[in-house]
Amino acid sequence: MGDTVDALSSKRTVFVTVGTTCFDALVKAVDTLEVKRELSRRGYTHLLIQMGRGTYVPTTSPGEDGSVAVEYFHFSSSIADHLREASLVISHAGSGSIFETLRLAKPLIVVVNEDLMDNHQSELAEELAERKHLYCARPQTLTQIIAGLDVESLLPYHPGDATPVAKLINHFLGLPDD
Amino acid sequence: MEQINQSCFYLMSFLAIIAIRALFVLYLTGKPRRNKSPQPLSTLVVLGSGGHTAEMMNLLSVLQTDRFTPRFYIAAATDNMSLQKARVFEDSLVEKKGIKGVSAQFTQIYRSREVGQSYVTSVWTTLLSTAHALWLMIRIRPQVVICNGPGTCFPLCVIAFLFKIMGIRWSSIFYVESIARVRRLSLSGLLLYKLHMADQFFVQWPQLQRKYPRAHYVGCLM
């Protein structure tokens, strides 16, 4: 019994999510020996990959030999649960995934997909990285970012709200505020 | 000869009237309305995928929805999630306020450009989506248009603007640039800003407001 509790409490999962996109470069990057070794060195025990519409299938591993256990799936309706259970999230740069993770106050590495045509997504990740809410990486720099990870240095994100917009709209239409 | 001259004259007068009317509409764009009778306003909400919709739902949850009634939600035909989220939102309103008979409608529209689609094929898909948009707008004729950035909203805003010029329906167009846009506006945002079509233009990052001074900086919606 004590053993199971121990095993549960020492389970530290890295959740990788690409959302509804196809982002093989990220799945490939986390599937490399370097990244897995680095994650294991940092004390992570499990790697769960949500690969979306991608075609590159990562190699699964039970993780018995002290390396990280690797599992993957394509889509799930319970992404929120996976995020909640994770100790570290590695995500694509979609604003939905980013803010969902930040609201759960999980350490986050955002990996920018450089293959997208009009790549505005890096803007948000870079801005939030500058404000120390998350780390921003490219598929090829992921290993270095994990190696230099300092979870304690990240600042909590305080969600904004839309009241200023509602006020301006009301004012414009000549409607009272309340 | 005289006949040609005469038709030329009529054509020129017609064009002049349209031009004057367009200038008049442009002049009034961005000027606050004086609302004499507080009747509810029919509202078109243009939804985008994923993050866009989450932002829009945050906005709708702080708007006094009884003033913006009935609400018409439009999302891309390839996107089922967004309308689903809007339905959940509308259902929560019904529960909270106990309003019977949902005052909301949900419609899908052909998208002008998918993420990653090339600009060349975008021309044709944009034409198709414009025709569809026109048909939907003739049916809806909203008094308020709220959108936050997907390509789907541009044709709809142009049509709303043309309706103003033609005197079919006067509407107020509100555009909220997505939180994902930190340094540059989206294509839809840029066009609506440059063409002076939006009555109010909101951005979520101060850098963008400095670059586009007519925009209102409102902070992050997420």
CSV table of C-alpha atoms in Angstrom, one decimal:
chain,number,residue,atom,x,y,z
A,1,MET,CA,0.0,0.0,0.0
A,2,GLY,CA,2.7,2.4,1.1
A,3,ASP,CA,4.6,1.5,-2.1
A,4,THR,CA,1.6,2.5,-4.3
A,5,VAL,CA,1.3,5.8,-2.6
A,6,ASP,CA,5.0,6.3,-3.1
A,7,ALA,CA,4.8,5.3,-6.7
A,8,LEU,CA,1.9,7.8,-7.2
A,9,SER,CA,3.6,10.7,-5.5
A,10,SER,CA,6.8,10.2,-7.4
A,11,LYS,CA,5.0,10.0,-10.7
A,12,ARG,CA,5.9,13.2,-12.6
A,13,THR,CA,4.3,13.5,-15.9
A,14,VAL,CA,5.2,15.6,-18.8
A,15,PHE,CA,2.1,16.3,-21.0
A,16,VAL,CA,2.8,17.2,-24.6
A,17,THR,CA,-0.1,18.7,-26.6
A,18,VAL,CA,-0.5,19.8,-30.2
A,19,GLY,CA,-4.2,20.6,-29.9
A,20,THR,CA,-6.1,20.0,-33.1
A,21,THR,CA,-3.1,20.7,-35.3
A,22,CYS,CA,-0.5,18.6,-37.0
A,23,PHE,CA,2.8,19.3,-35.4
A,24,ASP,CA,5.1,16.3,-36.2
A,25,ALA,CA,8.2,18.4,-35.6
A,26,LEU,CA,7.3,18.7,-31.9
A,27,VAL,CA,6.4,15.0,-31.5
A,28,LYS,CA,9.7,14.1,-33.2
A,29,ALA,CA,11.6,16.4,-30.9
A,30,VAL,CA,10.1,15.0,-27.7
A,31,ASP,CA,10.7,11.5,-29.1
A,32,THR,CA,14.5,12.0,-29.3
A,33,LEU,CA,16.9,10.3,-26.9
A,34,GLU,CA,18.3,13.7,-25.9
A,35,VAL,CA,15.0,15.2,-24.8
A,36,LYS,CA,13.9,12.0,-23.0
A,37,ARG,CA,17.3,11.7,-21.2
A,38,GLU,CA,17.1,15.4,-20.2
A,39,LEU,CA,13.5,14.9,-18.9
A,40,SER,CA,14.6,11.9,-16.9
A,41,ARG,CA,17.6,13.8,-15.5
A,42,ARG,CA,15.2,16.5,-14.3
A,43,GLY,CA,13.1,13.9,-12.4
A,44,TYR,CA,10.2,13.4,-14.8
A,45,THR,CA,9.0,9.8,-15.0
A,46,HIS,CA,6.2,9.8,-17.6
A,47,LEU,CA,5.8,11.4,-21.0
A,48,LEU,CA,2.3,11.5,-22.4
A,49,ILE,CA,1.9,12.8,-26.0
A,50,GLN,CA,-1.3,14.1,-27.6
A,51,MET,CA,-0.3,14.0,-31.2
A,52,GLY,CA,-3.4,15.4,-32.9
A,53,ARG,CA,-3.5,15.1,-36.7
A,54,GLY,CA,0.2,14.3,-36.9
A,55,THR,CA,1.4,11.2,-38.7
A,56,TYR,CA,4.7,10.7,-36.9
A,57,VAL,CA,4.1,8.0,-34.2
A,58,PRO,CA,6.4,8.2,-31.2
A,59,THR,CA,8.0,5.1,-29.8
A,60,THR,CA,6.2,4.0,-26.7
A,61,SER,CA,8.1,2.7,-23.7
A,62,PRO,CA,7.0,1.1,-20.4
A,63,GLY,CA,9.9,3.0,-18.7
A,64,GLU,CA,11.0,0.1,-16.6
A,65,ASP,CA,14.8,0.6,-17.0
A,66,GLY,CA,14.7,4.0,-15.3
A,67,SER,CA,14.0,5.9,-18.5
A,68,VAL,CA,10.8,7.9,-19.0
A,69,ALA,CA,7.7,5.9,-19.7
A,70,VAL,CA,6.2,7.1,-23.0
A,71,GLU,CA,2.5,6.9,-24.1
A,72,TYR,CA,0.6,8.7,-26.8
A,73,PHE,CA,-2.9,9.3,-28.1
A,74,HIS,CA,-4.4,11.3,-30.9
A,75,PHE,CA,-7.3,13.3,-29.4
A,76,SER,CA,-9.1,13.3,-26.1
A,77,SER,CA,-12.1,15.1,-24.7
A,78,SER,CA,-10.3,15.2,-21.3
A,79,ILE,CA,-7.3,17.4,-22.2
A,80,ALA,CA,-8.1,19.5,-19.1
A,81,ASP,CA,-7.6,16.4,-16.9
A,82,HIS,CA,-4.3,15.6,-18.5
A,83,LEU,CA,-3.2,19.2,-18.0
A,84,ARG,CA,-4.2,19.1,-14.3
A,85,GLU,CA,-2.3,15.9,-13.7
A,86,ALA,CA,0.9,17.1,-15.4
A,87,SER,CA,4.0,18.4,-13.7
A,88,LEU,CA,5.2,20.0,-16.9
A,89,VAL,CA,3.3,20.9,-20.0
A,90,ILE,CA,4.9,21.2,-23.5
A,91,SER,CA,2.4,22.7,-25.8
A,92,HIS,CA,2.0,24.1,-29.3
A,93,ALA,CA,1.6,27.8,-29.5
A,94,GLY,CA,-2.2,28.0,-29.8
A,95,SER,CA,-3.7,30.6,-27.4
A,96,GLY,CA,-6.3,28.2,-26.2
A,97,SER,CA,-3.8,25.6,-24.9
A,98,ILE,CA,-1.5,28.3,-23.6
A,99,PHE,CA,-4.1,30.1,-21.4
A,100,GLU,CA,-5.7,26.9,-20.2
A,101,THR,CA,-2.3,25.7,-18.9
A,102,LEU,CA,-1.4,29.1,-17.4
A,103,ARG,CA,-4.8,29.2,-15.6
A,104,LEU,CA,-3.9,25.8,-14.0
A,105,ALA,CA,-0.6,27.3,-13.0
A,106,LYS,CA,1.4,24.5,-14.6
A,107,PRO,CA,5.0,25.1,-15.7
A,108,LEU,CA,4.8,25.5,-19.5
A,109,ILE,CA,7.1,25.3,-22.5
A,110,VAL,CA,5.5,26.5,-25.7
A,111,VAL,CA,7.1,25.2,-28.9
A,112,VAL,CA,6.5,27.3,-31.9
A,113,ASN,CA,5.6,25.6,-35.2
A,114,GLU,CA,7.9,27.1,-37.8
A,115,ASP,CA,6.2,25.4,-40.7
A,116,LEU,CA,3.0,27.5,-40.5
A,117,MET,CA,2.5,30.0,-43.3
A,118,ASP,CA,1.6,33.1,-41.5
A,119,ASN,CA,3.4,32.5,-38.3
A,120,HIS,CA,2.0,35.0,-35.8
A,121,GLN,CA,1.8,32.4,-33.1
A,122,SER,CA,5.3,33.0,-31.9
A,123,GLU,CA,4.3,36.6,-31.0
A,124,LEU,CA,2.2,35.5,-28.1
A,125,ALA,CA,4.6,32.8,-26.8
A,126,GLU,CA,7.5,35.2,-27.0
A,127,GLU,CA,5.6,38.0,-25.3
A,128,LEU,CA,4.5,35.7,-22.4
A,129,ALA,CA,8.1,34.3,-22.2
A,130,GLU,CA,9.4,37.8,-21.9
A,131,ARG,CA,7.0,38.4,-19.0
A,132,LYS,CA,8.3,35.1,-17.4
A,133,HIS,CA,5.0,33.2,-17.5
A,134,LEU,CA,6.3,30.4,-19.7
A,135,TYR,CA,9.3,29.2,-21.7
A,136,CYS,CA,9.3,29.5,-25.4
A,137,ALA,CA,11.2,27.0,-27.6
A,138,ARG,CA,11.6,25.8,-31.2
A,139,PRO,CA,11.6,22.0,-31.9
A,140,GLN,CA,15.4,22.2,-32.3
A,141,THR,CA,16.0,24.1,-29.1
A,142,LEU,CA,13.7,22.0,-26.9
A,143,THR,CA,16.6,20.0,-25.3
A,144,GLN,CA,18.4,23.2,-24.2
A,145,ILE,CA,15.3,24.8,-22.9
A,146,ILE,CA,14.5,21.7,-20.7
A,147,ALA,CA,18.1,21.6,-19.5
A,148,GLY,CA,17.9,25.2,-18.4
A,149,LEU,CA,14.4,24.9,-17.0
A,150,ASP,CA,13.9,26.8,-13.7
A,151,VAL,CA,10.3,26.3,-12.8
A,152,GLU,CA,10.6,28.5,-9.7
A,153,SER,CA,11.5,31.5,-11.8
A,154,LEU,CA,8.2,31.5,-13.6
A,155,LEU,CA,5.6,34.1,-12.5
A,156,PRO,CA,1.9,33.2,-12.1
A,157,TYR,CA,-0.4,34.5,-14.8
A,158,HIS,CA,-3.4,36.6,-13.6
A,159,PRO,CA,-6.2,36.1,-16.1
A,160,GLY,CA,-7.6,39.3,-17.6
A,161,ASP,CA,-11.3,40.1,-18.2
A,162,ALA,CA,-13.4,41.7,-20.8
A,163,THR,CA,-15.2,44.4,-18.7
A,164,PRO,CA,-13.3,47.3,-20.4
A,165,VAL,CA,-14.5,46.1,-23.8
A,166,ALA,CA,-18.1,45.8,-22.6
A,167,LYS,CA,-17.9,49.3,-21.0
A,168,LEU,CA,-16.7,50.8,-24.3
A,169,ILE,CA,-19.3,49.0,-26.3
A,170,ASN,CA,-22.1,50.1,-24.0
A,171,HIS,CA,-20.8,53.7,-24.0
A,172,PHE,CA,-20.6,53.7,-27.8
A,173,LEU,CA,-24.2,52.5,-28.2
A,174,GLY,CA,-25.4,55.1,-25.6
A,175,LEU,CA,-26.3,52.4,-23.1
A,176,PRO,CA,-25.8,52.8,-19.3
A,177,ASP,CA,-23.0,50.8,-17.7
A,178,ASP,CA,-25.2,48.7,-15.4
B,1,MET,CA,-25.3,60.9,-79.2
B,2,GLU,CA,-27.6,62.9,-76.9
B,3,GLN,CA,-28.9,59.7,-75.4
B,4,ILE,CA,-25.4,58.5,-74.6
B,5,ASN,CA,-24.7,61.8,-73.0
B,6,GLN,CA,-27.9,61.6,-70.9
B,7,SER,CA,-27.2,58.1,-69.7
B,8,CYS,CA,-23.6,59.2,-68.9
B,9,PHE,CA,-25.0,62.0,-66.8
B,10,TYR,CA,-27.4,59.7,-64.9
B,11,LEU,CA,-24.6,57.2,-64.3
B,12,MET,CA,-22.3,59.9,-63.0
B,13,SER,CA,-25.0,61.4,-60.7
B,14,PHE,CA,-25.7,57.9,-59.4
B,15,LEU,CA,-22.0,57.3,-58.7
B,16,ALA,CA,-21.7,60.7,-57.1
B,17,ILE,CA,-24.6,60.0,-54.8
B,18,ILE,CA,-23.1,56.6,-53.7
B,19,ALA,CA,-19.7,58.3,-53.1
B,20,ILE,CA,-21.3,61.1,-51.0
B,21,ARG,CA,-23.3,58.5,-49.1
B,22,ALA,CA,-20.1,56.4,-48.5
B,23,LEU,CA,-18.2,59.4,-47.2
B,24,PHE,CA,-21.2,60.2,-44.9
B,25,VAL,CA,-21.1,56.7,-43.5
B,26,LEU,CA,-17.4,56.8,-43.1
B,27,TYR,CA,-17.8,60.1,-41.3
B,28,LEU,CA,-20.3,58.6,-38.9
B,29,THR,CA,-18.3,55.5,-38.3
B,30,GLY,CA,-16.7,55.6,-34.9
B,31,LYS,CA,-19.1,58.3,-33.7
B,32,PRO,CA,-21.1,57.2,-30.6
B,33,ARG,CA,-24.8,56.5,-31.1
B,34,ARG,CA,-27.4,58.6,-29.3
B,35,ASN,CA,-29.7,55.9,-28.1
B,36,LYS,CA,-33.2,57.3,-27.6
B,37,SER,CA,-35.2,54.2,-27.2
B,38,PRO,CA,-33.3,51.4,-25.4
B,39,GLN,CA,-34.7,48.6,-27.6
B,40,PRO,CA,-32.7,45.4,-27.6
B,41,LEU,CA,-30.3,45.3,-30.6
B,42,SER,CA,-30.1,42.3,-32.9
B,43,THR,CA,-26.5,41.1,-32.7
B,44,LEU,CA,-24.2,39.1,-34.9
B,45,VAL,CA,-21.4,37.3,-33.2
B,46,VAL,CA,-18.7,36.0,-35.5
B,47,LEU,CA,-16.8,33.1,-33.9
B,48,GLY,CA,-13.4,31.8,-34.8
B,49,SER,CA,-11.8,28.5,-33.8
B,50,GLY,CA,-10.2,27.5,-30.5
B,51,GLY,CA,-8.7,30.5,-28.7
B,52,HIS,CA,-10.8,33.1,-30.6
B,53,THR,CA,-14.0,31.6,-29.3
B,54,ALA,CA,-12.8,31.4,-25.7
B,55,GLU,CA,-12.0,35.1,-25.9
B,56,MET,CA,-15.4,35.9,-27.4
B,57,MET,CA,-17.2,33.9,-24.7
B,58,ASN,CA,-15.3,35.9,-22.0
B,59,LEU,CA,-16.6,39.0,-23.7
B,60,LEU,CA,-20.2,37.8,-24.0
B,61,SER,CA,-20.3,36.7,-20.4
B,62,VAL,CA,-19.7,40.4,-19.2
B,63,LEU,CA,-22.1,42.0,-21.8
B,64,GLN,CA,-25.6,42.6,-20.7
B,65,THR,CA,-27.1,40.0,-23.1
B,66,ASP,CA,-30.7,41.2,-22.7
B,67,ARG,CA,-29.6,44.4,-24.6
B,68,PHE,CA,-28.0,42.3,-27.4
B,69,THR,CA,-31.0,40.2,-28.4
B,70,PRO,CA,-31.6,38.2,-30.6
B,71,ARG,CA,-28.0,36.9,-31.0
B,72,PHE,CA,-26.9,35.2,-34.2
B,73,TYR,CA,-23.7,33.1,-34.0
B,74,ILE,CA,-21.7,32.4,-37.1
B,75,ALA,CA,-18.8,30.0,-37.2
B,76,ALA,CA,-16.7,28.4,-40.0
B,77,ALA,CA,-18.3,25.3,-41.6
B,78,THR,CA,-15.2,23.4,-40.7
B,79,ASP,CA,-15.5,24.3,-37.1
B,80,ASN,CA,-18.1,22.4,-34.9
B,81,MET,CA,-16.5,23.2,-31.6
B,82,SER,CA,-17.2,26.9,-31.6
B,83,LEU,CA,-20.9,26.8,-32.1
B,84,GLN,CA,-21.0,24.0,-29.5
B,85,LYS,CA,-19.4,26.4,-27.0
B,86,ALA,CA,-21.8,29.2,-27.9
B,87,ARG,CA,-24.7,26.7,-27.3
B,88,VAL,CA,-23.3,25.9,-23.9
B,89,PHE,CA,-23.1,29.6,-23.2
B,90,GLU,CA,-26.7,30.3,-24.3
B,91,ASP,CA,-28.0,27.3,-22.3
B,92,SER,CA,-26.2,28.7,-19.2
B,93,LEU,CA,-28.0,32.0,-19.8
B,94,VAL,CA,-31.4,30.2,-20.0
B,95,GLU,CA,-30.6,28.5,-16.7
B,96,LYS,CA,-29.3,31.6,-14.9
B,97,LYS,CA,-32.1,34.0,-15.9
B,98,GLY,CA,-34.8,31.5,-16.6
B,99,ILE,CA,-35.6,33.1,-19.9
B,100,LYS,CA,-37.9,30.8,-21.9
B,101,GLY,CA,-37.5,30.5,-25.7
B,102,VAL,CA,-33.8,30.8,-26.6
B,103,SER,CA,-33.2,34.1,-28.4
B,104,ALA,CA,-30.1,32.8,-30.2
B,105,GLN,CA,-29.5,31.2,-33.6
B,106,PHE,CA,-26.4,29.3,-34.8
B,107,THR,CA,-25.2,29.2,-38.4
B,108,GLN,CA,-22.1,27.9,-40.2
B,109,ILE,CA,-20.4,29.8,-43.0
B,110,TYR,CA,-17.9,28.8,-45.7
B,111,ARG,CA,-14.5,29.9,-44.6
B,112,SER,CA,-12.4,32.4,-46.8
B,113,ARG,CA,-9.1,30.8,-45.8
B,114,GLU,CA,-8.1,27.8,-43.8
B,115,VAL,CA,-4.9,28.0,-41.7
B,116,GLY,CA,-2.0,27.2,-44.0
B,117,GLN,CA,-4.0,27.7,-47.2
B,118,SER,CA,-2.1,29.5,-50.0
B,119,TYR,CA,-3.1,33.1,-50.9
B,120,VAL,CA,-3.8,32.2,-54.5
B,121,THR,CA,-6.5,29.6,-53.8
B,122,SER,CA,-7.7,32.0,-51.1
B,123,VAL,CA,-9.1,34.3,-53.8
B,124,TRP,CA,-11.7,31.7,-54.9
B,125,THR,CA,-12.6,30.5,-51.5
B,126,THR,CA,-13.0,34.1,-50.4
B,127,LEU,CA,-15.5,34.8,-53.3
B,128,LEU,CA,-17.5,31.7,-52.3
B,129,SER,CA,-17.6,32.7,-48.7
B,130,THR,CA,-18.6,36.2,-49.7
B,131,ALA,CA,-21.6,35.0,-51.6
B,132,HIS,CA,-22.6,32.9,-48.7
B,133,ALA,CA,-22.0,35.7,-46.3
B,134,LEU,CA,-24.2,38.0,-48.4
B,135,TRP,CA,-27.1,35.6,-48.3
B,136,LEU,CA,-26.8,35.2,-44.5
B,137,MET,CA,-26.5,38.9,-43.9
B,138,ILE,CA,-29.6,39.7,-45.9
B,139,ARG,CA,-31.5,37.3,-43.6
B,140,ILE,CA,-30.0,38.5,-40.4
B,141,ARG,CA,-29.5,42.3,-40.9
B,142,PRO,CA,-27.8,42.8,-37.5
B,143,GLN,CA,-27.7,46.1,-35.7
B,144,VAL,CA,-24.5,45.1,-33.9
B,145,VAL,CA,-21.6,43.1,-35.2
B,146,ILE,CA,-19.0,41.7,-32.8
B,147,CYS,CA,-16.0,39.8,-34.1
B,148,ASN,CA,-12.6,39.0,-32.9
B,149,GLY,CA,-10.3,38.1,-35.8
B,150,PRO,CA,-11.1,35.0,-37.8
B,151,GLY,CA,-11.0,35.4,-41.6
B,152,THR,CA,-14.7,34.7,-41.6
B,153,CYS,CA,-15.5,38.1,-40.1
B,154,PHE,CA,-14.1,40.2,-42.9
B,155,PRO,CA,-16.7,39.6,-45.6
B,156,LEU,CA,-19.5,39.9,-43.0
B,157,CYS,CA,-18.2,43.3,-41.9
B,158,VAL,CA,-17.8,44.5,-45.5
B,159,ILE,CA,-21.4,43.5,-46.2
B,160,ALA,CA,-22.6,45.2,-43.0
B,161,PHE,CA,-20.8,48.3,-44.1
B,162,LEU,CA,-22.3,48.2,-47.6
B,163,PHE,CA,-25.8,47.8,-46.0
B,164,LYS,CA,-25.1,51.1,-44.2
B,165,ILE,CA,-24.2,52.9,-47.4
B,166,MET,CA,-27.3,51.5,-49.2
B,167,GLY,CA,-29.5,52.4,-46.3
B,168,ILE,CA,-30.6,48.7,-45.8
B,169,ARG,CA,-29.5,48.6,-42.1
B,170,TRP,CA,-27.4,50.8,-39.9
B,171,SER,CA,-25.1,48.7,-37.7
B,172,SER,CA,-22.3,49.2,-35.2
B,173,ILE,CA,-19.2,47.1,-35.9
B,174,PHE,CA,-17.0,46.1,-33.0
B,175,TYR,CA,-13.7,44.4,-33.7
B,176,VAL,CA,-11.5,42.8,-30.9
B,177,GLU,CA,-8.1,41.8,-32.2
B,178,SER,CA,-7.2,38.4,-30.8
B,179,ILE,CA,-4.8,38.1,-27.8
B,180,ALA,CA,-2.5,36.1,-30.1
B,181,ARG,CA,-1.7,39.3,-32.0
B,182,VAL,CA,1.0,41.1,-30.0
B,183,ARG,CA,3.0,43.0,-32.6
B,184,ARG,CA,1.1,42.8,-35.8
B,185,LEU,CA,-2.6,42.9,-36.6
B,186,SER,CA,-4.3,39.9,-38.3
B,187,LEU,CA,-5.2,40.4,-42.0
B,188,SER,CA,-8.8,40.9,-41.2
B,189,GLY,CA,-7.9,43.3,-38.4
B,190,LEU,CA,-5.6,45.3,-40.6
B,191,LEU,CA,-8.1,45.6,-43.4
B,192,LEU,CA,-10.9,46.7,-41.1
B,193,TYR,CA,-8.7,49.2,-39.5
B,194,LYS,CA,-7.3,50.6,-42.7
B,195,LEU,CA,-10.7,50.8,-44.4
B,196,HIS,CA,-12.2,52.5,-41.3
B,197,MET,CA,-15.0,50.0,-41.2
B,198,ALA,CA,-15.0,49.1,-37.5
B,199,ASP,CA,-16.7,51.6,-35.2
B,200,GLN,CA,-14.5,50.5,-32.4
B,201,PHE,CA,-11.3,48.6,-32.7
B,202,PHE,CA,-9.9,46.9,-29.6
B,203,VAL,CA,-6.4,45.5,-29.1
B,204,GLN,CA,-5.1,43.5,-26.1
B,205,TRP,CA,-1.5,44.6,-26.1
B,206,PRO,CA,-0.1,48.1,-25.6
B,207,GLN,CA,2.5,47.7,-28.4
B,208,LEU,CA,-0.3,47.3,-31.0
B,209,GLN,CA,-2.2,50.4,-29.7
B,210,ARG,CA,1.0,52.5,-30.2
B,211,LYS,CA,1.2,51.2,-33.7
B,212,TYR,CA,-2.5,51.7,-34.5
B,213,PRO,CA,-3.5,54.8,-32.5
B,214,ARG,CA,-7.2,54.7,-33.4
B,215,ALA,CA,-7.4,51.3,-31.6
B,216,HIS,CA,-8.5,51.1,-27.9
B,217,TYR,CA,-6.2,49.2,-25.6
B,218,VAL,CA,-8.3,47.0,-23.3
B,219,GLY,CA,-5.8,44.6,-21.7
B,220,CYS,CA,-6.0,40.8,-22.0
B,221,LEU,CA,-9.4,39.1,-22.3
B,222,MET,CA,-8.0,35.8,-21.2
